[in-house]
GROMACS .gro file of N, CA, C and O in nm:
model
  432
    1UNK      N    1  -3.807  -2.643 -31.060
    1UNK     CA    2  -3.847  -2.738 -31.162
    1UNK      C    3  -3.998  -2.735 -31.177
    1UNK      O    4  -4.061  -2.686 -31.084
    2UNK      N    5  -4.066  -2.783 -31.284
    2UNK     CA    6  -4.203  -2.782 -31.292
    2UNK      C    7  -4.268  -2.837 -31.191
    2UNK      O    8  -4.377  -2.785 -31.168
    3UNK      N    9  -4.226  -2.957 -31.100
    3UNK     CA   10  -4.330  -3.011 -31.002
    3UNK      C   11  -4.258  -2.932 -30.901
    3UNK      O   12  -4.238  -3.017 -30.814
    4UNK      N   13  -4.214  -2.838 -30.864
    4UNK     CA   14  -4.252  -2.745 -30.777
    4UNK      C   15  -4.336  -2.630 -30.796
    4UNK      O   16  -4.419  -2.582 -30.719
    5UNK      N   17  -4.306  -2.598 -30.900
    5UNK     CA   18  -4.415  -2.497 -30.929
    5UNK      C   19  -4.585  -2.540 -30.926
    5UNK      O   20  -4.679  -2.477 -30.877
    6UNK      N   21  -4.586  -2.686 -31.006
    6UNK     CA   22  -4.695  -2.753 -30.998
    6UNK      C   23  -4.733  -2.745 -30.808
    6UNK      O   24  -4.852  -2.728 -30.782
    7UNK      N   25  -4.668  -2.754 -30.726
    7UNK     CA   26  -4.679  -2.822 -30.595
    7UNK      C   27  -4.733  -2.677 -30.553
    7UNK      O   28  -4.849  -2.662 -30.513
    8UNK      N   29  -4.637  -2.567 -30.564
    8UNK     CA   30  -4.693  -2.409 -30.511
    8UNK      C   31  -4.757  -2.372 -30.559
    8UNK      O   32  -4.792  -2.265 -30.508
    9UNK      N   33  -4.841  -2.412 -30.697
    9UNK     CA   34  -4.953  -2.366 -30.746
    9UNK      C   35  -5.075  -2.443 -30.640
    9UNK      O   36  -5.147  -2.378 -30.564
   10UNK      N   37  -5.078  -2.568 -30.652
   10UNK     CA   38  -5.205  -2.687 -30.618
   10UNK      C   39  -5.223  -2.613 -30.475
   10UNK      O   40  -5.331  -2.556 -30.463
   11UNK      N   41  -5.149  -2.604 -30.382
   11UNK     CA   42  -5.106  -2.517 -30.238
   11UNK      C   43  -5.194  -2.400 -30.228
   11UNK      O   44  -5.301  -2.388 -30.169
   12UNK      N   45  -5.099  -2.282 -30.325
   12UNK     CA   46  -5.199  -2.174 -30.295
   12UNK      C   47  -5.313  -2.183 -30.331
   12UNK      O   48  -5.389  -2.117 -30.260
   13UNK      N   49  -5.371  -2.250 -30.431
   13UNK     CA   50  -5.524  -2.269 -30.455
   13UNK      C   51  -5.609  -2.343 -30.340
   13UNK      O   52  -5.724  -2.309 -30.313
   14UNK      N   53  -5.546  -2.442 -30.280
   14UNK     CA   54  -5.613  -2.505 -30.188
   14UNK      C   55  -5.639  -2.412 -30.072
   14UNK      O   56  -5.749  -2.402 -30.018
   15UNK      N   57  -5.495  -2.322 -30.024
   15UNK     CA   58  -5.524  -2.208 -29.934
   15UNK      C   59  -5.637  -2.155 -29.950
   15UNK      O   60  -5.737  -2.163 -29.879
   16UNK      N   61  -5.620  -2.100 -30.047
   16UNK     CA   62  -5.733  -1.954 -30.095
   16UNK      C   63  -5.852  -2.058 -30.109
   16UNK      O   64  -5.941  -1.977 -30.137
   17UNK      N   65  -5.920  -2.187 -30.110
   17UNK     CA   66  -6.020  -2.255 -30.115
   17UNK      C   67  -6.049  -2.283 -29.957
   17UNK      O   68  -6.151  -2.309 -29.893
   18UNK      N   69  -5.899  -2.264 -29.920
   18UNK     CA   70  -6.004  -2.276 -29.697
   18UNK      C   71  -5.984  -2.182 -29.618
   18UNK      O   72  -6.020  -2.183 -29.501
   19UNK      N   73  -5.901  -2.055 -29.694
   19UNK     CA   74  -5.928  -1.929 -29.618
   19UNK      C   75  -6.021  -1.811 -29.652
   19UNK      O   76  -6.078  -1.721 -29.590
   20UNK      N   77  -6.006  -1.869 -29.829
   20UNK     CA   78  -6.081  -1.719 -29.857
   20UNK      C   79  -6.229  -1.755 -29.911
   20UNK      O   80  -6.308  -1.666 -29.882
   21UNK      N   81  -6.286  -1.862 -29.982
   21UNK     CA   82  -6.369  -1.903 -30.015
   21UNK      C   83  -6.458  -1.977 -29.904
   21UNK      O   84  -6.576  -1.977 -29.936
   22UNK      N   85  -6.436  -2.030 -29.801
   22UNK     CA   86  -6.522  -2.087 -29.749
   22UNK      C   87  -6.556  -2.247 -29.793
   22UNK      O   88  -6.671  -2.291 -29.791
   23UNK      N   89  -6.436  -2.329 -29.836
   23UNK     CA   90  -6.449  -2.414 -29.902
   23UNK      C   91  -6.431  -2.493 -29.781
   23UNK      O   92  -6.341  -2.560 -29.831
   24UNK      N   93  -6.442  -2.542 -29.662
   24UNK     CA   94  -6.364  -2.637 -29.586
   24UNK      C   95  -6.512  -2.695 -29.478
   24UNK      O   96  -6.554  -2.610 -29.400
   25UNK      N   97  -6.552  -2.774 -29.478
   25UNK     CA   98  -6.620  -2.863 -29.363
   25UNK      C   99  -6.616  -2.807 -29.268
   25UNK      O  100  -6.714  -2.758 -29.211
   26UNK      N  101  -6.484  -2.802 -29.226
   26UNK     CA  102  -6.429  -2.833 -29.107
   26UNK      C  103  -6.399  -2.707 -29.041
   26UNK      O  104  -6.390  -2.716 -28.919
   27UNK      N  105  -6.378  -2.571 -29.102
   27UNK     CA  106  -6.329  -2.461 -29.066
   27UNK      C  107  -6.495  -2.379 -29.108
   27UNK      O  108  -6.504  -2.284 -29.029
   28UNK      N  109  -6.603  -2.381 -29.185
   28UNK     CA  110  -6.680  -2.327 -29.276
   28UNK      C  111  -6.624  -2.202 -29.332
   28UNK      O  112  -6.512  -2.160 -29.362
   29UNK      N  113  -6.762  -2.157 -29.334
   29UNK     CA  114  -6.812  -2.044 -29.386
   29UNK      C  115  -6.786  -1.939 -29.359
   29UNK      O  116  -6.876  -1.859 -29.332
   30UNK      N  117  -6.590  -1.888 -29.354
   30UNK     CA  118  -6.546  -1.841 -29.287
   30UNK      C  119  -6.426  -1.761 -29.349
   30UNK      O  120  -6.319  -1.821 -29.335
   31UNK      N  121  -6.415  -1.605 -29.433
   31UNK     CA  122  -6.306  -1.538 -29.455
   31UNK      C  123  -6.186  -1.564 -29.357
   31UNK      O  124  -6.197  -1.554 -29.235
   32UNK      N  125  -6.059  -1.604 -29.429
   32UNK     CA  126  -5.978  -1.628 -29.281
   32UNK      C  127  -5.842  -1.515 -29.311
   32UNK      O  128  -5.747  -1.470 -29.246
   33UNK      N  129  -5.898  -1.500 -29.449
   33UNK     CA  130  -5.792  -1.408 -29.564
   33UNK      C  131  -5.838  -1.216 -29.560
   33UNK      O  132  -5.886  -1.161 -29.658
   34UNK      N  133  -5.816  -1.157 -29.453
   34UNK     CA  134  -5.809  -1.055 -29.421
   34UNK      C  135  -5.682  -0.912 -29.536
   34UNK      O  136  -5.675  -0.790 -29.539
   35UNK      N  137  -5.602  -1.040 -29.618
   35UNK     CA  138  -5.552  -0.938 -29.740
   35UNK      C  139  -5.436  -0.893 -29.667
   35UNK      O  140  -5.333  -0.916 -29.732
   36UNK      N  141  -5.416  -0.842 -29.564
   36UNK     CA  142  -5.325  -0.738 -29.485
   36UNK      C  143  -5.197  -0.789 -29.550
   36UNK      O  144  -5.193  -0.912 -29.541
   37UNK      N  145  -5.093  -0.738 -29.611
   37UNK     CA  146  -4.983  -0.780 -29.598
   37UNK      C  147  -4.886  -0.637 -29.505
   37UNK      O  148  -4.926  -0.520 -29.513
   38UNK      N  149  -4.771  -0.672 -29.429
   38UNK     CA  150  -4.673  -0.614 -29.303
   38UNK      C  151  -4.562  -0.621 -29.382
   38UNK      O  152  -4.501  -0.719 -29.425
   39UNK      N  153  -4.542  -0.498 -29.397
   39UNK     CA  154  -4.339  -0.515 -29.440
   39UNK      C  155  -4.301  -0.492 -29.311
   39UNK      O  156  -4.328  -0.399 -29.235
   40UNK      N  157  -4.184  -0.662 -29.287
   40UNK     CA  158  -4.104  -0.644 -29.145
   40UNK      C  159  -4.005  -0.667 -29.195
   40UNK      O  160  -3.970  -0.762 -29.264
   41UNK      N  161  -3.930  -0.538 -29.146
   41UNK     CA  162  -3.781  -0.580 -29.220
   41UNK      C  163  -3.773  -0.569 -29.406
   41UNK      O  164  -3.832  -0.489 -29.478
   42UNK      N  165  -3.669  -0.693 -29.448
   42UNK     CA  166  -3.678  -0.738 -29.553
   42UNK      C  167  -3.782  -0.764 -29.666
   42UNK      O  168  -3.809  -0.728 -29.781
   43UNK      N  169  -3.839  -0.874 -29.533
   43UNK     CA  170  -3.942  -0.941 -29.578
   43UNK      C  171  -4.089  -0.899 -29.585
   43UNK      O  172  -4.107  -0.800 -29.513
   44UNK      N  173  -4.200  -0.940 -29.647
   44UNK     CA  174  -4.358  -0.935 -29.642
   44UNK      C  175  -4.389  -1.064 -29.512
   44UNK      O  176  -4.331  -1.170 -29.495
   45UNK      N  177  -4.489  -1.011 -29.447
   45UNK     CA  178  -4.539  -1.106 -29.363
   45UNK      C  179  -4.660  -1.086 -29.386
   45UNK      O  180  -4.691  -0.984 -29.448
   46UNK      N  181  -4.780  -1.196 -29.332
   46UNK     CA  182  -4.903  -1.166 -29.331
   46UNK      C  183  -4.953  -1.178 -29.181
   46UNK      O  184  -4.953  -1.272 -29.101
   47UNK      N  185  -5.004  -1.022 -29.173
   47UNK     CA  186  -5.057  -1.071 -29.026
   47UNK      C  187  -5.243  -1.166 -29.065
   47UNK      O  188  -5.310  -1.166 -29.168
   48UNK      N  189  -5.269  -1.232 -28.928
   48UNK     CA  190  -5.350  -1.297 -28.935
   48UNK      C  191  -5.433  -1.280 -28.840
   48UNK      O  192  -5.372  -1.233 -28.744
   49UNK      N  193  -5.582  -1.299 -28.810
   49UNK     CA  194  -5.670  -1.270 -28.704
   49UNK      C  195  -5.714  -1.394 -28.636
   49UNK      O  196  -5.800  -1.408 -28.549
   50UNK      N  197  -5.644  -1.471 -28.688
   50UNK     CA  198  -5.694  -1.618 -28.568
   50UNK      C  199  -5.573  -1.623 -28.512
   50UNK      O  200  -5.480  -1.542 -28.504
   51UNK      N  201  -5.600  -1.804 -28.452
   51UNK     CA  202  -5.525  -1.817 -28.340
   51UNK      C  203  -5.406  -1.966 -28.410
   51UNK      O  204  -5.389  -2.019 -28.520
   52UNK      N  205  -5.342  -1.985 -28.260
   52UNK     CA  206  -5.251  -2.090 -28.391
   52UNK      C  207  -5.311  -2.218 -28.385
   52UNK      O  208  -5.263  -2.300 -28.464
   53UNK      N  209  -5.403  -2.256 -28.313
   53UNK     CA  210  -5.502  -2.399 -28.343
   53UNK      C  211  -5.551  -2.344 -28.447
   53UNK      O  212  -5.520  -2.427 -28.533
   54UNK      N  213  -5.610  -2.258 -28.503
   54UNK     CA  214  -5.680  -2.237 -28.659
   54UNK      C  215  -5.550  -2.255 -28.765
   54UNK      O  216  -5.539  -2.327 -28.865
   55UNK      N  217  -5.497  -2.199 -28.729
   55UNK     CA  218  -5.383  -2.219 -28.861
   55UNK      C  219  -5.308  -2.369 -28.869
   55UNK      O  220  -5.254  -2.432 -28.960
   56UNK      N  221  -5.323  -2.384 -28.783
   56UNK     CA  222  -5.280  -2.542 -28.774
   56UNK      C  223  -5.410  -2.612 -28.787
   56UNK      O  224  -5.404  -2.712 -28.716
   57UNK      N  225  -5.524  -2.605 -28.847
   57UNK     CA  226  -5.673  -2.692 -28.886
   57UNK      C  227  -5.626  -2.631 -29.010
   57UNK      O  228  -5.552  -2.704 -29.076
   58UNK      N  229  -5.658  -2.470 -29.078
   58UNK     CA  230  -5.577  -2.430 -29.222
   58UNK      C  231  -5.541  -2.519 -29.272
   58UNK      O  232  -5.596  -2.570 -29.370
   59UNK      N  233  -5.390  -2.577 -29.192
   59UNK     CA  234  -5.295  -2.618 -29.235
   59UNK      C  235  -5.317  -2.781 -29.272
   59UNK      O  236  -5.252  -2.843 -29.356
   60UNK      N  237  -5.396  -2.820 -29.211
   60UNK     CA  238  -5.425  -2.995 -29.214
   60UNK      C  239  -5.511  -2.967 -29.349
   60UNK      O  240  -5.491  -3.018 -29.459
   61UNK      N  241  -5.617  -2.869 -29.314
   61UNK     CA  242  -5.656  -2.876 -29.476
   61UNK      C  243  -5.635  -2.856 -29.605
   61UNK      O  244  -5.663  -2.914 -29.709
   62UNK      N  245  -5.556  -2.721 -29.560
   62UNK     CA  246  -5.518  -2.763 -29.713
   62UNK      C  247  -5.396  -2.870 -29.780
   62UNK      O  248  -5.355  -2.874 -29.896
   63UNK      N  249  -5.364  -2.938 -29.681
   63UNK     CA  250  -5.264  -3.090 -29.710
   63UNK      C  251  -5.376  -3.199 -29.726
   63UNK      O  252  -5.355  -3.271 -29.824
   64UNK      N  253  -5.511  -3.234 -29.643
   64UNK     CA  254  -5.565  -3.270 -29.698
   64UNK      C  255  -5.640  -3.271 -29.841
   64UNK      O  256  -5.675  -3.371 -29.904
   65UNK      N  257  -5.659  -3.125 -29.882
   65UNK     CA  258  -5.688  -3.080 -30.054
   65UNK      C  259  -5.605  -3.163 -30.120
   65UNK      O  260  -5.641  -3.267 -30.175
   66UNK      N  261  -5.437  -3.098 -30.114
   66UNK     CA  262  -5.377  -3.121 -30.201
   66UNK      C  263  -5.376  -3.276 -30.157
   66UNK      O  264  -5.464  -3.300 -30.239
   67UNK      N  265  -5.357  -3.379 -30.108
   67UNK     CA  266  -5.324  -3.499 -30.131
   67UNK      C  267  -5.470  -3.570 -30.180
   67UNK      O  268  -5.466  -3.677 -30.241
   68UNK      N  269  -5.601  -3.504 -30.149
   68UNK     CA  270  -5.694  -3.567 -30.213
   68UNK      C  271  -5.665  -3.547 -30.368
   68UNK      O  272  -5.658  -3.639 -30.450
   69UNK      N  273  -5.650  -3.418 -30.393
   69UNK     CA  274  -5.631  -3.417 -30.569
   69UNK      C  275  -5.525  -3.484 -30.631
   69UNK      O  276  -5.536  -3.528 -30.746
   70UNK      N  277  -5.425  -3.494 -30.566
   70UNK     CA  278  -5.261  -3.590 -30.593
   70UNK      C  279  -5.310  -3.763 -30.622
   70UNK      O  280  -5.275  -3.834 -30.716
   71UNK      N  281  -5.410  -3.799 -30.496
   71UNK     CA  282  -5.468  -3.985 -30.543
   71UNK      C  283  -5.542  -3.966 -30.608
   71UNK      O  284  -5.579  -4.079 -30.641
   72UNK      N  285  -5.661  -3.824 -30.712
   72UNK     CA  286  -5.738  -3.827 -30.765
   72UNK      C  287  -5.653  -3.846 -30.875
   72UNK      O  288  -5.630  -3.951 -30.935
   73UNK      N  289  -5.611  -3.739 -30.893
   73UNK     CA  290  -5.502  -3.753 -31.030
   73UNK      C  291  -5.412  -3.843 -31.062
   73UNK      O  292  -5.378  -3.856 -31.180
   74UNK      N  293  -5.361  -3.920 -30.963
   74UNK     CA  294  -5.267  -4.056 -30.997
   74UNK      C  295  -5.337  -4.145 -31.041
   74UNK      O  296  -5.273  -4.227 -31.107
   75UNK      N  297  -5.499  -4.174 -31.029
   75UNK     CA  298  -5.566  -4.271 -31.044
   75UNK      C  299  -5.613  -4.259 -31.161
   75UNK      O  300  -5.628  -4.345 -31.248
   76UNK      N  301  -5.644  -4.119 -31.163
   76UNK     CA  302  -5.670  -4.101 -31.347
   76UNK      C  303  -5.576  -4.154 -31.409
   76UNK      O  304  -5.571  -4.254 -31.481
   77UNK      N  305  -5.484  -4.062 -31.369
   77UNK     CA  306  -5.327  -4.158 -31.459
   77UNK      C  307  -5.319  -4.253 -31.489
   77UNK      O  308  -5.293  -4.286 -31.605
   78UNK      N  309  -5.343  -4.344 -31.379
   78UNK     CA  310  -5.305  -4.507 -31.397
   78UNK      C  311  -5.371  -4.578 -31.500
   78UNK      O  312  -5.343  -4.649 -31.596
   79UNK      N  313  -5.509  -4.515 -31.420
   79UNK     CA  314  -5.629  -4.572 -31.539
   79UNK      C  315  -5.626  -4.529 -31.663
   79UNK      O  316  -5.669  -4.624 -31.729
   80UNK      N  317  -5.602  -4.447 -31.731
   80UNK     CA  318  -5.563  -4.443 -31.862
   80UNK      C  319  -5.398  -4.423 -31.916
   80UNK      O  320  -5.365  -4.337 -31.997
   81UNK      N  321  -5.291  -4.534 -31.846
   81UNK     CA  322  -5.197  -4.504 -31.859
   81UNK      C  323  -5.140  -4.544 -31.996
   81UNK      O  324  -5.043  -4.494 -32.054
   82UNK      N  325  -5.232  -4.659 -32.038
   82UNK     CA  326  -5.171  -4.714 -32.243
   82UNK      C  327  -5.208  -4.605 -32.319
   82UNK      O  328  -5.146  -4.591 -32.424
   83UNK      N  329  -5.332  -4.485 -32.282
   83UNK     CA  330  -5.299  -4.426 -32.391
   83UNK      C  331  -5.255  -4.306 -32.349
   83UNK      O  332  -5.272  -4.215 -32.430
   84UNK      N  333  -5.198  -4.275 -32.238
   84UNK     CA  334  -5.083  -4.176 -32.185
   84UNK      C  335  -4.958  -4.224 -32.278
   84UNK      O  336  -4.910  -4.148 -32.362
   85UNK      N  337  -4.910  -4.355 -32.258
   85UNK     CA  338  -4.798  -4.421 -32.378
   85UNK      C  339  -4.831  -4.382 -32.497
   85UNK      O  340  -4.768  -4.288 -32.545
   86UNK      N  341  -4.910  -4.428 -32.554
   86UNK     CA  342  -4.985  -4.436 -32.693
   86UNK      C  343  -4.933  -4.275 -32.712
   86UNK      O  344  -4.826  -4.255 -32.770
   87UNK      N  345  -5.011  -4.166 -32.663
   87UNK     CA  346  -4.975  -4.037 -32.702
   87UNK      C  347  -4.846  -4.001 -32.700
   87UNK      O  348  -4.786  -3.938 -32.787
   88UNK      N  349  -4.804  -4.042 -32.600
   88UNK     CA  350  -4.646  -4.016 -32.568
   88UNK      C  351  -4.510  -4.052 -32.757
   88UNK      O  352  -4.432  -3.983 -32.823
   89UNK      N  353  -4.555  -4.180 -32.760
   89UNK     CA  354  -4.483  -4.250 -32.861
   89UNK      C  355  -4.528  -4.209 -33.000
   89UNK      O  356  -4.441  -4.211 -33.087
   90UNK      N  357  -4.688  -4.163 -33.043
   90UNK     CA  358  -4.688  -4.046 -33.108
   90UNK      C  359  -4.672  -3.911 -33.123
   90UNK      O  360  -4.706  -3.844 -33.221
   91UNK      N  361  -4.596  -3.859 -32.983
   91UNK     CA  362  -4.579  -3.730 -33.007
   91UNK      C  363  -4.416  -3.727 -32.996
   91UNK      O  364  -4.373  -3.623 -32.948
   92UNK      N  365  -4.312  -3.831 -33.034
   92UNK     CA  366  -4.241  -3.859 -33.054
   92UNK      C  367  -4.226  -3.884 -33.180
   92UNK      O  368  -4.166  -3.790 -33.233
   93UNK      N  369  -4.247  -3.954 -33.242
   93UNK     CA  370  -4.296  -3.953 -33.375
   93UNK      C  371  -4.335  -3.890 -33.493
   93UNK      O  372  -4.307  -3.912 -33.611
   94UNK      N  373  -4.432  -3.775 -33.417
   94UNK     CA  374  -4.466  -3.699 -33.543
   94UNK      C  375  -4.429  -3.548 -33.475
   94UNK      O  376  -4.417  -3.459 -33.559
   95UNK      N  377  -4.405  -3.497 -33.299
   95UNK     CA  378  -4.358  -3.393 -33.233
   95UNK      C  379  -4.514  -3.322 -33.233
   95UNK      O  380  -4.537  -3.291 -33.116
   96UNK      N  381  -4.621  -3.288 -33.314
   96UNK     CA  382  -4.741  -3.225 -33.280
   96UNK      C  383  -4.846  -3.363 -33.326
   96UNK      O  384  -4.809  -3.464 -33.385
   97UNK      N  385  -4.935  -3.343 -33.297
   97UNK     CA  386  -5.047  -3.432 -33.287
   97UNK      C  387  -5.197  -3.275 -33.299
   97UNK      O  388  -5.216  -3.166 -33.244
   98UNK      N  389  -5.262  -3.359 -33.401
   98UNK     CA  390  -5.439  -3.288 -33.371
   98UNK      C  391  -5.467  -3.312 -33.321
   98UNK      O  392  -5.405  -3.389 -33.247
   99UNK      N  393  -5.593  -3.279 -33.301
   99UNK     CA  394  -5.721  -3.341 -33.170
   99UNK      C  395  -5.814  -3.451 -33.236
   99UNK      O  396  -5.893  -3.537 -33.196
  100UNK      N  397  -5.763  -3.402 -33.367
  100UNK     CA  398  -5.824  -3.568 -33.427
  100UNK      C  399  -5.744  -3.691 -33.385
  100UNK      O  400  -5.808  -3.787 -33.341
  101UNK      N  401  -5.576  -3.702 -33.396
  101UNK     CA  402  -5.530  -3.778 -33.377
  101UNK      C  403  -5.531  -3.796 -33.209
  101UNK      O  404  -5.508  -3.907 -33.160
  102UNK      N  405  -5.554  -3.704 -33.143
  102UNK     CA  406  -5.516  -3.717 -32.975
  102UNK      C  407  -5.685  -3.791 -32.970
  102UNK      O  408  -5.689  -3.900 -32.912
  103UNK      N  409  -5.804  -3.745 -33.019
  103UNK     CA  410  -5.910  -3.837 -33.019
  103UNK      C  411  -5.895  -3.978 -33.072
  103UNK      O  412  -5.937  -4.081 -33.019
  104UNK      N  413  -5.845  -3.969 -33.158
  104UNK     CA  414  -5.834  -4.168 -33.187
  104UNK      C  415  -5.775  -4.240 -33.117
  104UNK      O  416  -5.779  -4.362 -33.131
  105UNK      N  417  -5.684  -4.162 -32.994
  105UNK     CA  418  -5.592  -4.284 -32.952
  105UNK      C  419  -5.690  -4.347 -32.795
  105UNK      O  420  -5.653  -4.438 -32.722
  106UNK      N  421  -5.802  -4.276 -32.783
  106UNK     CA  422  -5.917  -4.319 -32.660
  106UNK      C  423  -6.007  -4.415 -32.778
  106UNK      O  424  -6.041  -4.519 -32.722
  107UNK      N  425  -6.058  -4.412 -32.935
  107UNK     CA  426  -6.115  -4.512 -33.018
  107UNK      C  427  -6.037  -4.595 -33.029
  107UNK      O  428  -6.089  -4.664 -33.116
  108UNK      N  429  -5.876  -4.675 -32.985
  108UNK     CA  430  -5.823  -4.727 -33.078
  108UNK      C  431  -5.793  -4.849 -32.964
  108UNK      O  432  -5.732  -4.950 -32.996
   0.00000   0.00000   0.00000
């Protein structure tokens, strides 16, 4: 369904923001994404060059990412939730909307 896909998208981006970018406090300035992929068997595996306390800090972070952006984004939501309606009940209504009309409903 879409909020899984939404969920495995927000995920791998947060990954690739604390393994491969160097995005994390807590882990730094630190490639953790070595690329390697292992055909075992069936399956693709990735081997890895740390240890399993690192992947388990990885792992807190990027759940911390994603749930920081999840209360960022709910709060946006909330806070503009009449004209989340508002749009909603005009795009019911008329099925497309401009950006003129999607702009008036933040003037109105």
């Amino acid at each position: 369904t879409g909020a899984s896909s939404d969920i495995q998208k927000a995920t791998m981006r947060a990954r690739s923001m604390v393994t491969r970018f160097g995005m994390s406090e807590k882990l730094g300035l630190i490639n953790y994404d070595d690329g390697q992929e292992v055909f075992i068997g069936r399956d693709f595996g990735q081997t890895r060059s740390y240890g399993e306390e690192t992947a388990n800090a990885i792992d807190d972070e990027v759940r911390s990412i994603v749930q920081k952006c999840y209360e960022e984004a709910k709060e946006i939501i909330l806070k503009h939730e009449n004209i989340l309606h508002k749009c909603a009940d005009l795009l019911l209504e008329k099925e497309r909307i401009t950006r003129e009309e999607f702009e008036g409903l933040w003037e109105a």
